[in-house]
Tab-separated table of C-alpha atoms (C1' of nucleotides) in Angstrom:
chain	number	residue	atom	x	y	z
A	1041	UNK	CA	100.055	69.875	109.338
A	1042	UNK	CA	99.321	72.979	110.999
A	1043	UNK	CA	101.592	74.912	112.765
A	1044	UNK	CA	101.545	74.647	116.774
A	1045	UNK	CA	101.750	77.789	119.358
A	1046	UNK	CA	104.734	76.490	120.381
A	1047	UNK	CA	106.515	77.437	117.538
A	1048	UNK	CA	105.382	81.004	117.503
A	1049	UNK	CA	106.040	81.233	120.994
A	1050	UNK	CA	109.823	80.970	120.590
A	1051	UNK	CA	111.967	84.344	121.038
A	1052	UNK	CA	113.355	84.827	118.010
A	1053	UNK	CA	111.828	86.157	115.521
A	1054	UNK	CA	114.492	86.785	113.126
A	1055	UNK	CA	114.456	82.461	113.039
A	1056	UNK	CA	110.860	82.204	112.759
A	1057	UNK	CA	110.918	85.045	109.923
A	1058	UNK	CA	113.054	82.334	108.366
A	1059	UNK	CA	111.340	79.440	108.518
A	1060	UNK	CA	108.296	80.999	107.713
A	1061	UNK	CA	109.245	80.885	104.194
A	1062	UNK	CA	107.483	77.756	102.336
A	1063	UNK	CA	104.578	77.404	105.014
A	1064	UNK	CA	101.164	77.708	103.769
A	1065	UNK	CA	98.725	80.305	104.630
A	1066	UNK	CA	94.872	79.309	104.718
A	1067	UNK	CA	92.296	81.920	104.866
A	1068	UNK	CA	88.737	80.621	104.868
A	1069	UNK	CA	86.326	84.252	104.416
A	1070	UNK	CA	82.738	83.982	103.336
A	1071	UNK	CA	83.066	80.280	102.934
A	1072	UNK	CA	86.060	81.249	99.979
A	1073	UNK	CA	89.224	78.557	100.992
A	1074	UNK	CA	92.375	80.491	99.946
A	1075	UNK	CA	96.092	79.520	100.640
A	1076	UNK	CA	99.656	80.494	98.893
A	1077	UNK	CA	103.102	79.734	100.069
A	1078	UNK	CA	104.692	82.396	101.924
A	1079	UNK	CA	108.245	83.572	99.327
A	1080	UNK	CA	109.044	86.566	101.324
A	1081	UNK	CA	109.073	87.922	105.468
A	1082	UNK	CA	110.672	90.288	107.505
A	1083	UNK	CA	110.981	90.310	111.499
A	1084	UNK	CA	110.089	93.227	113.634
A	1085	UNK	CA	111.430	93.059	117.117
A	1086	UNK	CA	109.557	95.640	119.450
A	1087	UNK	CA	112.426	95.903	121.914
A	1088	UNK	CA	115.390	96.841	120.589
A	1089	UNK	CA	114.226	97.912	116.640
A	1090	UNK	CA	113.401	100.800	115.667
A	1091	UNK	CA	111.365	100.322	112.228
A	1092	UNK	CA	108.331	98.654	115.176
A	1093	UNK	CA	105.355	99.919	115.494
A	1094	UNK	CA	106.065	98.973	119.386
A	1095	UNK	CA	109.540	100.112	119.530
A	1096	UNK	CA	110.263	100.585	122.845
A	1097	UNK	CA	107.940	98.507	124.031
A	1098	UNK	CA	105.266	101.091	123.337
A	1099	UNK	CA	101.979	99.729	123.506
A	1100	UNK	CA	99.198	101.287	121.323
A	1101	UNK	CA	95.649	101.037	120.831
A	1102	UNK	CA	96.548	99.630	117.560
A	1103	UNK	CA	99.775	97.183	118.399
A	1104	UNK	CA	98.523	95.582	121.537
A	1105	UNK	CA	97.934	92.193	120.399
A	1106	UNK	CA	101.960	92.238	119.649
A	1107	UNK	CA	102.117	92.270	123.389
A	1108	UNK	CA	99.895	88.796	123.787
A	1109	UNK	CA	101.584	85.550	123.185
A	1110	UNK	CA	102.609	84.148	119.958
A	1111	UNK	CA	100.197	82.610	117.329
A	1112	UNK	CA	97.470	85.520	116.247
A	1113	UNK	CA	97.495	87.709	113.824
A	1114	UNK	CA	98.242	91.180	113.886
A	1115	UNK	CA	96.716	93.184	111.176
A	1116	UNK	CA	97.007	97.293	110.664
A	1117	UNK	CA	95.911	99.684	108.018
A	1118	UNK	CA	98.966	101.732	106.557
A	1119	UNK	CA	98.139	104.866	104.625
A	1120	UNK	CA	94.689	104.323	105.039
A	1121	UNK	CA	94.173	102.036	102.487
A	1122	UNK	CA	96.442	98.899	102.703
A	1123	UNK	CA	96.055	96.277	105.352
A	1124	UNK	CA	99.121	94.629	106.354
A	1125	UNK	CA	99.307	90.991	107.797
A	1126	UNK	CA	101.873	90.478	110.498
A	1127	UNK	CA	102.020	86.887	112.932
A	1128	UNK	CA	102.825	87.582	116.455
A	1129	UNK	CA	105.582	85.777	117.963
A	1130	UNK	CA	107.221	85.228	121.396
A	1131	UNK	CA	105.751	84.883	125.138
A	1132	UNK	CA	103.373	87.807	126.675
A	1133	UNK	CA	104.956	91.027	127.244
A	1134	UNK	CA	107.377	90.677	124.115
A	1135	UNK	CA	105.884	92.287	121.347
A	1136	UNK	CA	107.566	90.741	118.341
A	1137	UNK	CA	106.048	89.979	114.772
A	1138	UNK	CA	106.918	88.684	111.557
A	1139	UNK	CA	105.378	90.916	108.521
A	1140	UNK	CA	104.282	88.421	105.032
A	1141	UNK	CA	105.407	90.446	102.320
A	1142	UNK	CA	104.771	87.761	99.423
A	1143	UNK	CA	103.083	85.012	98.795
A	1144	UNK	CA	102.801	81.987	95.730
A	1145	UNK	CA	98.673	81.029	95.256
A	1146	UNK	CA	98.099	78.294	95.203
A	1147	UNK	CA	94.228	77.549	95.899
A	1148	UNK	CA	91.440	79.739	95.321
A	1149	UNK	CA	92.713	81.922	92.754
A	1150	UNK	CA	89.858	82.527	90.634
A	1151	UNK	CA	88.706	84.048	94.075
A	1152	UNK	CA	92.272	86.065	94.394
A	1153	UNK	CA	91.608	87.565	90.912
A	1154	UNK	CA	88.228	88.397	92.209
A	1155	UNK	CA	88.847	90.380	94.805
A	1156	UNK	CA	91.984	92.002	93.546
A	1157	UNK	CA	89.851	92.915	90.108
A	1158	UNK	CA	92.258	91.552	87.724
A	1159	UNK	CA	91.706	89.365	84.993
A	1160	UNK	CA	95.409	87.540	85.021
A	1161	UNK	CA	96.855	85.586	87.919
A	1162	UNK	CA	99.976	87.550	87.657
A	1163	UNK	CA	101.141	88.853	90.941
A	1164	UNK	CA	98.063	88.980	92.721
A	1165	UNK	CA	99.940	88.158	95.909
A	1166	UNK	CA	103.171	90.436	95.474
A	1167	UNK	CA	103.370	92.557	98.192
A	1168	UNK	CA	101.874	92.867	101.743
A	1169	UNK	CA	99.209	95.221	101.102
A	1170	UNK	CA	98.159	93.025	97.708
A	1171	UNK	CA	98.337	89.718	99.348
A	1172	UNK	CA	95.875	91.036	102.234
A	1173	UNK	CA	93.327	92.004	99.612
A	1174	UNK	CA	93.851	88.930	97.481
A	1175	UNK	CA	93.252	86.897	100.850
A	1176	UNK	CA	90.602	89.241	102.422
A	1177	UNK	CA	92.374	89.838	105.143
A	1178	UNK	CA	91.261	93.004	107.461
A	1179	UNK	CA	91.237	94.373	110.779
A	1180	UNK	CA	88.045	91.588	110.907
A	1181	UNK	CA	91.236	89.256	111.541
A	1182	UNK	CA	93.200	91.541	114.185
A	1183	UNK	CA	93.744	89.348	117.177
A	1184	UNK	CA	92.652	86.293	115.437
A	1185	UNK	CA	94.142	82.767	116.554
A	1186	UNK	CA	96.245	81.384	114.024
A	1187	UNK	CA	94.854	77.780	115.013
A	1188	UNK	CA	91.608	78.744	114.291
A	1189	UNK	CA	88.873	78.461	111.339
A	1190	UNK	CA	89.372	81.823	109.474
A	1191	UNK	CA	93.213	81.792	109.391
A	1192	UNK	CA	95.919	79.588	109.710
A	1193	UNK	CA	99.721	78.110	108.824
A	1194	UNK	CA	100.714	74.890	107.423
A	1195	UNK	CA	103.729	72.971	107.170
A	1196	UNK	CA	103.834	72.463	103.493
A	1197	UNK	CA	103.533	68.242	102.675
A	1198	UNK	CA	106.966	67.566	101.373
A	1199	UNK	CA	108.714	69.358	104.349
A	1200	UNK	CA	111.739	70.573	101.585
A	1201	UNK	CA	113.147	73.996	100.915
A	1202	UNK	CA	113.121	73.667	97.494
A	1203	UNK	CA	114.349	77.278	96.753
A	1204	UNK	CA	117.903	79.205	98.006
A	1205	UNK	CA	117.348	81.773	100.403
A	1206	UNK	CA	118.470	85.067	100.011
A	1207	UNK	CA	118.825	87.224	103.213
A	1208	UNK	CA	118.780	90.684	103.519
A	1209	UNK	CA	117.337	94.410	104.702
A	1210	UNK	CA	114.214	95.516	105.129
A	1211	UNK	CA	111.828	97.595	102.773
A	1212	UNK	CA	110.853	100.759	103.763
A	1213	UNK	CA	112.429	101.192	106.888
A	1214	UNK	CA	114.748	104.284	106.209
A	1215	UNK	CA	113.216	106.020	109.113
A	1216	UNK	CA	114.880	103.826	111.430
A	1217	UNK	CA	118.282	104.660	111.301
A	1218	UNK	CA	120.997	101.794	111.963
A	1219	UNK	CA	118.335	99.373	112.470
A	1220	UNK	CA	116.950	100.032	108.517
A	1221	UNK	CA	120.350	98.317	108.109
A	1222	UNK	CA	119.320	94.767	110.038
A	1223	UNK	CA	119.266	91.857	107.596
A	1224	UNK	CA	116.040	90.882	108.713
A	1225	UNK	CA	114.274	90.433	105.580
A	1226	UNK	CA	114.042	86.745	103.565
A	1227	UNK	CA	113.048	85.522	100.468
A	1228	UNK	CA	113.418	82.758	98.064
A	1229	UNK	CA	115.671	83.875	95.334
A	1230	UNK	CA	113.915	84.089	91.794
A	1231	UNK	CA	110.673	83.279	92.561
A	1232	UNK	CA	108.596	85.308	91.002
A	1233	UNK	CA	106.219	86.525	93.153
A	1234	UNK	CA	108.621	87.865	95.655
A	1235	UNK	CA	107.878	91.626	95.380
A	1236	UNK	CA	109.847	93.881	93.303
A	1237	UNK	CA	109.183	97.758	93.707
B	299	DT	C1'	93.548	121.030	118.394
B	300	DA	C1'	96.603	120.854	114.393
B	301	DT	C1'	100.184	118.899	111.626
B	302	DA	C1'	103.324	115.409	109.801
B	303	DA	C1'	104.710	110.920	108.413
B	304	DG	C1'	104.155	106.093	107.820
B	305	DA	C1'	106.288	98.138	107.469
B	306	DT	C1'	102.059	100.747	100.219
B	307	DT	C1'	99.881	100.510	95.747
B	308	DT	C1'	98.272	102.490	91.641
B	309	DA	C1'	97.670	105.810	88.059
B	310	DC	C1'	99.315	109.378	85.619
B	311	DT	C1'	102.995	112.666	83.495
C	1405	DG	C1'	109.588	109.484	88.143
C	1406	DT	C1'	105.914	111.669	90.916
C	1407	DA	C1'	101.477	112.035	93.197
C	1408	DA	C1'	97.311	110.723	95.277
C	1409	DA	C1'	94.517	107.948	98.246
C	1410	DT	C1'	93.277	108.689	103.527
C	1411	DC	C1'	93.587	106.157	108.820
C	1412	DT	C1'	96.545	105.992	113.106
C	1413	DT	C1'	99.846	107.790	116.082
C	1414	DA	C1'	103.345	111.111	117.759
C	1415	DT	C1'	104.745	115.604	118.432
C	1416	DA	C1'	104.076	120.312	118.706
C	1417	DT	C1'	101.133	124.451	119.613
DNA sequence: TATAAGATTTACT
DNA sequence: GTAAATCTTATAT
Protein backbone atom coordinates (compact mmCIF):
# COMPACT_ATOMS: atom_id res chain seq x y z
CA UNK A 1 0.00 0.00 0.00
CA UNK A 2 1.51 3.21 -0.55
CA UNK A 3 2.10 5.61 1.88
CA UNK A 4 -0.47 8.69 2.12
CA UNK A 5 0.56 12.61 2.57
CA UNK A 6 -1.00 12.46 5.60
CA UNK A 7 1.48 10.60 7.18
CA UNK A 8 4.36 12.75 6.11
CA UNK A 9 2.51 15.65 7.03
CA UNK A 10 2.64 14.91 10.77
CA UNK A 11 5.17 17.10 13.00
CA UNK A 12 7.38 14.85 14.17
CA UNK A 13 9.87 13.73 12.49
CA UNK A 14 11.86 11.98 14.98
CA UNK A 15 8.41 9.37 14.86
CA UNK A 16 8.27 9.25 11.25
CA UNK A 17 12.23 8.63 11.15
CA UNK A 18 11.02 5.63 13.12
CA UNK A 19 8.54 4.17 11.37
CA UNK A 20 10.19 4.65 8.30
CA UNK A 21 12.19 1.68 8.99
CA UNK A 22 10.70 -1.53 7.04
CA UNK A 23 8.76 0.62 4.33
CA UNK A 24 9.64 0.04 0.84
CA UNK A 25 11.16 2.43 -1.48
CA UNK A 26 10.20 2.18 -5.33
CA UNK A 27 12.15 4.02 -7.84
CA UNK A 28 11.00 3.51 -11.42
CA UNK A 29 14.13 5.44 -13.79
CA UNK A 30 14.45 4.67 -17.45
CA UNK A 31 11.70 2.14 -17.22
CA UNK A 32 14.30 0.12 -14.43
CA UNK A 33 11.62 -0.87 -11.25
CA UNK A 34 13.89 -0.79 -8.15
CA UNK A 35 12.80 -1.06 -4.41
CA UNK A 36 14.71 -2.15 -0.97
CA UNK A 37 13.50 -1.89 2.54
CA UNK A 38 14.61 1.06 4.31
CA UNK A 39 17.19 -0.59 7.68
CA UNK A 40 18.46 2.72 8.68
CA UNK A 41 17.13 6.86 9.04
CA UNK A 42 17.89 9.78 10.83
CA UNK A 43 15.57 12.99 11.43
CA UNK A 44 16.65 16.48 10.75
CA UNK A 45 14.51 19.10 12.34
CA UNK A 46 15.17 22.63 10.69
CA UNK A 47 14.02 24.57 13.73
CA UNK A 48 15.64 23.84 16.61
CA UNK A 49 18.79 21.37 15.18
CA UNK A 50 21.67 22.34 14.34
CA UNK A 51 23.25 19.43 12.05
CA UNK A 52 20.08 21.04 9.21
CA UNK A 53 20.83 22.25 6.29
CA UNK A 54 17.80 24.78 7.26
CA UNK A 55 18.74 25.32 10.76
CA UNK A 56 17.20 28.22 11.73
CA UNK A 57 14.75 28.12 9.46
CA UNK A 58 17.17 29.27 6.79
CA UNK A 59 15.88 28.83 3.50
CA UNK A 60 18.34 28.18 0.60
CA UNK A 61 18.33 27.89 -2.98
CA UNK A 62 19.14 24.36 -2.35
CA UNK A 63 16.76 23.37 0.88
CA UNK A 64 13.58 25.05 -0.16
CA UNK A 65 11.49 22.18 -0.90
CA UNK A 66 12.09 21.32 3.06
CA UNK A 67 9.92 24.34 3.50
CA UNK A 68 6.81 22.78 1.25
CA UNK A 69 4.59 20.27 2.83
CA UNK A 70 5.38 16.77 3.59
CA UNK A 71 5.61 13.92 0.96
CA UNK A 72 8.52 14.95 -1.79
CA UNK A 73 11.72 14.28 -1.90
CA UNK A 74 14.51 16.31 -1.09
CA UNK A 75 17.68 15.42 -2.77
CA UNK A 76 21.31 17.40 -2.44
CA UNK A 77 24.77 16.75 -3.68
CA UNK A 78 27.37 16.56 -0.71
CA UNK A 79 31.02 16.90 -1.62
CA UNK A 80 30.24 17.16 -5.04
CA UNK A 81 29.87 13.79 -5.78
CA UNK A 82 27.27 11.96 -3.56
CA UNK A 83 23.58 12.59 -3.80
CA UNK A 84 21.75 12.21 -0.70
CA UNK A 85 17.96 11.22 -0.47
CA UNK A 86 16.03 12.92 2.27
CA UNK A 87 11.71 12.76 2.53
CA UNK A 88 10.22 15.95 3.61
CA UNK A 89 7.95 15.91 6.43
CA UNK A 90 5.54 18.24 8.31
CA UNK A 91 3.02 21.16 7.11
CA UNK A 92 4.42 24.28 4.91
CA UNK A 93 6.73 26.52 6.59
CA UNK A 94 8.35 23.62 8.77
CA UNK A 95 11.24 22.44 7.10
CA UNK A 96 11.80 18.99 8.53
CA UNK A 97 13.24 15.78 6.74
CA UNK A 98 14.10 12.36 7.35
CA UNK A 99 17.65 11.34 5.63
CA UNK A 100 17.65 7.13 4.24
CA UNK A 101 20.91 6.06 5.20
CA UNK A 102 20.42 2.19 4.30
CA UNK A 103 18.52 0.19 2.52
CA UNK A 104 17.87 -4.04 1.96
CA UNK A 105 17.25 -4.70 -2.21
CA UNK A 106 15.06 -6.31 -2.83
CA UNK A 107 13.94 -5.91 -6.66
CA UNK A 108 15.97 -4.90 -9.44
CA UNK A 109 19.28 -5.77 -8.32
CA UNK A 110 20.93 -6.93 -11.31
CA UNK A 111 20.11 -3.18 -12.18
CA UNK A 112 21.65 -1.98 -8.56
CA UNK A 113 24.89 -3.86 -9.45
CA UNK A 114 24.71 -2.09 -12.71
CA UNK A 115 24.80 1.12 -11.87
CA UNK A 116 26.94 0.84 -8.80
CA UNK A 117 29.64 -1.24 -11.16
CA UNK A 118 30.01 -4.13 -8.96
CA UNK A 119 29.83 -7.58 -9.75
CA UNK A 120 28.44 -8.89 -6.09
CA UNK A 121 25.20 -7.81 -4.47
CA UNK A 122 27.03 -7.08 -1.34
CA UNK A 123 26.19 -3.75 0.08
CA UNK A 124 25.16 -2.03 -2.85
CA UNK A 125 22.67 -0.07 -0.76
CA UNK A 126 24.86 0.69 2.47
CA UNK A 127 24.99 4.12 2.90
CA UNK A 128 23.11 7.26 1.68
CA UNK A 129 25.31 8.32 -0.98
CA UNK A 130 25.50 4.37 -2.32
CA UNK A 131 21.87 3.73 -2.08
CA UNK A 132 21.17 7.00 -4.30
CA UNK A 133 23.42 5.64 -7.02
CA UNK A 134 22.20 2.08 -6.71
CA UNK A 135 18.56 3.64 -7.09
CA UNK A 136 19.46 6.47 -9.58
CA UNK A 137 18.39 8.89 -7.60
CA UNK A 138 19.56 12.70 -8.48
CA UNK A 139 18.72 16.18 -8.24
CA UNK A 140 16.30 14.87 -11.46
CA UNK A 141 14.13 13.78 -8.28
CA UNK A 142 14.48 17.12 -6.08
CA UNK A 143 10.97 18.20 -5.36
CA UNK A 144 9.49 15.08 -6.63
CA UNK A 145 6.02 13.81 -5.13
CA UNK A 146 6.45 10.81 -3.25
CA UNK A 147 2.91 9.58 -4.63
CA UNK A 148 4.02 9.80 -7.90
CA UNK A 149 5.45 7.44 -10.85
CA UNK A 150 9.28 7.88 -10.42
CA UNK A 151 9.41 7.53 -6.60
CA UNK A 152 7.52 6.30 -3.92
CA UNK A 153 6.95 4.45 -0.22
CA UNK A 154 5.20 1.36 0.61
CA UNK A 155 3.88 -0.19 3.56
CA UNK A 156 5.63 -3.45 3.39
CA UNK A 157 2.69 -6.57 2.95
CA UNK A 158 3.01 -8.26 6.27
CA UNK A 159 2.76 -4.93 8.26
CA UNK A 160 5.45 -6.66 11.09
CA UNK A 161 8.65 -5.28 12.51
CA UNK A 162 10.39 -8.23 12.23
CA UNK A 163 13.78 -6.79 13.47
CA UNK A 164 14.71 -4.90 17.14
CA UNK A 165 15.36 -1.42 16.81
CA UNK A 166 18.29 0.12 17.96
CA UNK A 167 18.16 3.95 18.58
CA UNK A 168 20.78 6.23 18.63
CA UNK A 169 23.06 9.47 17.34
CA UNK A 170 23.61 10.69 14.28
CA UNK A 171 26.61 10.18 11.77
CA UNK A 172 28.56 12.90 10.92
CA UNK A 173 27.12 15.57 12.73
CA UNK A 174 30.08 16.67 15.05
CA UNK A 175 29.74 20.14 13.77
CA UNK A 176 26.65 20.60 15.56
CA UNK A 177 27.50 20.75 18.96
CA UNK A 178 24.87 19.41 21.66
CA UNK A 179 22.54 18.58 19.00
CA UNK A 180 25.35 15.88 17.34
CA UNK A 181 24.30 14.30 20.67
CA UNK A 182 20.27 13.85 19.72
CA UNK A 183 19.35 10.17 19.43
CA UNK A 184 17.81 10.72 16.28
CA UNK A 185 19.24 8.06 14.28
CA UNK A 186 17.43 4.28 13.83
CA UNK A 187 18.23 1.14 12.59
CA UNK A 188 17.42 -2.45 12.73
CA UNK A 189 19.99 -4.15 14.80
CA UNK A 190 22.19 -6.76 12.79
CA UNK A 191 21.00 -6.39 9.60
CA UNK A 192 23.49 -6.31 7.45
CA UNK A 193 23.15 -3.69 5.26
CA UNK A 194 22.83 -1.06 7.87
CA UNK A 195 26.01 0.99 7.18
CA UNK A 196 29.11 0.50 9.03
CA UNK A 197 31.99 3.15 8.47
C1' DT B 1 35.87 37.82 -4.89
C1' DA B 2 38.17 34.28 -2.14
C1' DT B 3 38.31 30.65 1.19
C1' DA B 4 36.65 26.91 4.13
C1' DA B 5 33.87 23.05 5.32
C1' DG B 6 30.30 19.78 4.64
C1' DA B 7 24.13 14.67 6.60
C1' DT B 8 30.38 10.66 1.89
C1' DT B 9 32.76 7.06 -0.61
C1' DT B 10 36.72 5.03 -2.48
C1' DA B 11 41.50 4.14 -3.28
C1' DC B 12 45.86 4.15 -1.75
C1' DT B 13 49.87 4.12 1.82
C1' DG C 1 44.76 5.53 8.68
C1' DT C 2 44.79 9.31 5.26
C1' DA C 3 43.62 11.67 1.01
C1' DA C 4 41.22 12.87 -3.02
C1' DA C 5 37.15 13.83 -5.64
C1' DT C 6 34.62 18.60 -6.47
C1' DC C 7 29.47 21.36 -5.82
C1' DT C 8 26.90 24.51 -2.56
C1' DT C 9 26.70 27.73 0.98
C1' DA C 10 28.50 30.79 4.65
C1' DT C 11 31.78 33.88 6.18
C1' DA C 12 35.41 36.91 5.62
C1' DT C 13 38.14 40.28 2.83
Amino acid sequence: MIIQKDFYERDDVVLIARELLGTVLHTRIDNALTTGMIVETEAYCGSIDRASHAFPNRKTKRNHIMFDSGGKAYVYLIYGIHYLFNIVTNRSGAPDAVLIRALQPIQGIETMMRRRKKSSSERITSGPGSLSQAMAIDLNLYGEDLQGNKVWLEFSGNGTDPQEVVQTTRIGVDYAGEDAKLRWRFYYKDNPWVSKP
